[in-house]
Amino acid sequence: KRHPTVKDNAIIGSGAAVLGPITIGEGARVGANSVVTKDIPASVTAVGIPAQVIMPRNKSKAREFQPYGTPADGCPDPVLQTIESLRGQVSTLMERVEELETQLEDPGQAASLNRDSKTG
């Protein structure tokens, strides 16, 4: 055998090098830019050059893998918050424009509007 074997649910970080006939165990994690020179057991995290096991995986605290750049549940999206804020401001401004247009249609209201704008 000359090539690495990667078992189910194993994660190999970006830029990591797995050299030779190495086995990455089921559920193991290899850190980014690590260099793996010997077998990595199941359910552990290994990092460094050469890669060393830094912590066994506690199944009770394990959470689902969340790839970088994907939305996280319960975390507010700042772009969506900005859009919602802008929509609210546009709605308020549209109501104000309609109110002013209605006042301009009534000549008595237009005169008071002009006085208000000059004093304000």
C-alpha positions as a LaTeX table, in Angstrom:
\begin{tabular}{lrrr}
\hline
Residue & $x$ (\AA) & $y$ (\AA) & $z$ (\AA) \\
\hline
Lys1 & 0.00 & 0.00 & 0.00 \\
Arg2 & 1.39 & 3.40 & $-0.99$ \\
His3 & $-1.50$ & 5.81 & $-0.48$ \\
Pro4 & $-3.28$ & 7.23 & 2.57 \\
Thr5 & $-6.57$ & 5.76 & 3.79 \\
Val6 & $-9.16$ & 8.19 & 5.11 \\
Lys7 & $-11.95$ & 6.59 & 7.12 \\
Asp8 & $-15.57$ & 7.80 & 7.34 \\
Asn9 & $-16.32$ & 11.22 & 8.86 \\
Ala10 & $-12.64$ & 12.18 & 9.02 \\
Ile11 & $-11.82$ & 15.84 & 8.34 \\
Ile12 & $-8.51$ & 16.96 & 6.87 \\
Gly13 & $-7.87$ & 20.69 & 7.12 \\
Ser14 & $-6.83$ & 22.91 & 4.23 \\
Gly15 & $-3.20$ & 22.54 & 3.23 \\
Ala16 & $-2.58$ & 19.45 & 5.37 \\
Ala17 & $-0.15$ & 16.88 & 3.97 \\
Val18 & $-0.69$ & 13.17 & 4.56 \\
Leu19 & 2.57 & 11.45 & 3.65 \\
Gly20 & 2.74 & 7.78 & 2.74 \\
Pro21 & 0.58 & 4.78 & 3.64 \\
Ile22 & $-1.11$ & 6.54 & 6.57 \\
Thr23 & $-4.57$ & 5.75 & 7.97 \\
Ile24 & $-6.72$ & 8.60 & 9.26 \\
Gly25 & $-9.19$ & 7.01 & 11.69 \\
Glu26 & $-12.95$ & 7.36 & 11.63 \\
Gly27 & $-14.09$ & 10.75 & 12.92 \\
Ala28 & $-10.51$ & 12.03 & 13.28 \\
Arg29 & $-9.62$ & 15.64 & 12.54 \\
Val30 & $-6.35$ & 16.86 & 11.07 \\
Gly31 & $-5.60$ & 20.57 & 11.46 \\
Ala32 & $-4.88$ & 22.90 & 8.56 \\
Asn33 & $-1.27$ & 22.84 & 7.29 \\
Ser34 & $-0.41$ & 19.84 & 9.47 \\
Val35 & 1.98 & 17.18 & 8.20 \\
Val36 & 0.81 & 13.65 & 9.02 \\
Thr37 & 3.67 & 11.13 & 9.17 \\
Lys38 & 2.03 & 8.33 & 11.19 \\
Asp39 & $-1.44$ & 6.85 & 11.65 \\
Ile40 & $-4.08$ & 8.99 & 13.37 \\
Pro41 & $-6.47$ & 7.02 & 15.63 \\
Ala42 & $-10.25$ & 7.34 & 15.41 \\
Ser43 & $-12.04$ & 10.26 & 17.09 \\
Val44 & $-9.00$ & 12.43 & 17.87 \\
Thr45 & $-7.68$ & 15.80 & 16.72 \\
Ala46 & $-4.12$ & 16.04 & 15.41 \\
Val47 & $-2.20$ & 19.21 & 14.52 \\
Gly48 & 1.33 & 20.38 & 13.88 \\
Ile49 & 4.46 & 19.48 & 11.96 \\
Pro50 & 4.65 & 16.57 & 12.40 \\
Ala51 & 1.00 & 16.08 & 13.38 \\
Gln52 & 0.48 & 15.11 & 17.02 \\
Val53 & $-2.70$ & 14.10 & 18.79 \\
Ile54 & $-3.74$ & 17.02 & 20.98 \\
Met55 & $-7.10$ & 15.86 & 22.25 \\
Pro56 & $-9.33$ & 12.84 & 22.09 \\
Arg57 & $-12.81$ & 13.61 & 20.87 \\
Asn58 & $-15.45$ & 13.71 & 23.58 \\
Lys59 & $-18.55$ & 12.30 & 21.89 \\
Ser60 & $-20.89$ & 13.99 & 24.39 \\
Lys61 & $-19.53$ & 17.43 & 23.44 \\
Ala62 & $-19.14$ & 16.72 & 19.74 \\
Arg63 & $-21.14$ & 18.89 & 17.43 \\
Glu64 & $-21.85$ & 18.66 & 13.77 \\
Phe65 & $-19.06$ & 19.88 & 11.49 \\
Gln66 & $-19.75$ & 23.46 & 10.29 \\
Pro67 & $-17.69$ & 24.37 & 7.21 \\
Tyr68 & $-16.21$ & 27.86 & 7.11 \\
Gly69 & $-18.40$ & 30.44 & 5.45 \\
Thr70 & $-21.74$ & 28.72 & 5.98 \\
Pro71 & $-24.50$ & 30.30 & 8.02 \\
Ala72 & $-24.71$ & 29.30 & 11.66 \\
Asp73 & $-28.07$ & 28.72 & 13.31 \\
Gly74 & $-29.07$ & 31.40 & 15.79 \\
Cys75 & $-26.40$ & 33.80 & 14.56 \\
Pro76 & $-27.92$ & 36.99 & 13.11 \\
Asp77 & $-27.03$ & 37.77 & 9.51 \\
Pro78 & $-25.71$ & 41.36 & 9.42 \\
Val79 & $-26.65$ & 41.81 & 5.76 \\
Leu80 & $-30.22$ & 40.70 & 6.44 \\
Gln81 & $-30.39$ & 43.03 & 9.46 \\
Thr82 & $-29.23$ & 45.96 & 7.32 \\
Ile83 & $-31.74$ & 45.17 & 4.59 \\
Glu84 & $-34.60$ & 44.93 & 7.11 \\
Ser85 & $-33.55$ & 48.25 & 8.66 \\
Leu86 & $-33.45$ & 49.91 & 5.25 \\
Arg87 & $-36.85$ & 48.47 & 4.34 \\
Gly88 & $-38.30$ & 49.99 & 7.51 \\
Gln89 & $-36.75$ & 53.38 & 6.73 \\
Val90 & $-38.06$ & 53.30 & 3.15 \\
Ser91 & $-41.53$ & 52.40 & 4.40 \\
Thr92 & $-41.49$ & 55.32 & 6.85 \\
Leu93 & $-40.28$ & 57.70 & 4.15 \\
Met94 & $-42.96$ & 56.50 & 1.71 \\
Glu95 & $-45.66$ & 57.16 & 4.30 \\
Arg96 & $-44.26$ & 60.64 & 4.88 \\
Val97 & $-44.16$ & 61.38 & 1.12 \\
Glu98 & $-47.79$ & 60.25 & 0.74 \\
Glu99 & $-48.74$ & 62.47 & 3.68 \\
Leu100 & $-46.98$ & 65.47 & 2.10 \\
Glu101 & $-48.56$ & 64.80 & $-1.31$ \\
Thr102 & $-51.99$ & 64.69 & 0.31 \\
Gln103 & $-51.30$ & 68.02 & 2.01 \\
Leu104 & $-50.18$ & 69.57 & $-1.29$ \\
Glu105 & $-53.46$ & 68.56 & $-2.94$ \\
Asp106 & $-55.34$ & 70.66 & $-0.35$ \\
Pro107 & $-54.50$ & 74.40 & $-0.92$ \\
Gly108 & $-55.06$ & 75.30 & 2.74 \\
Gln109 & $-52.65$ & 72.62 & 3.86 \\
Ala110 & $-50.01$ & 73.70 & 1.30 \\
Ala111 & $-49.83$ & 77.21 & 2.76 \\
Ser112 & $-49.28$ & 75.88 & 6.28 \\
Leu113 & $-46.71$ & 73.41 & 4.93 \\
Asn114 & $-44.71$ & 76.24 & 3.35 \\
Arg115 & $-44.76$ & 78.21 & 6.61 \\
Asp116 & $-43.65$ & 75.15 & 8.59 \\
Ser117 & $-40.74$ & 74.45 & 6.26 \\
Lys118 & $-39.50$ & 78.06 & 6.43 \\
Thr119 & $-39.58$ & 78.15 & 10.23 \\
Gly120 & $-38.09$ & 74.66 & 10.68 \\
\hline
\end{tabular}
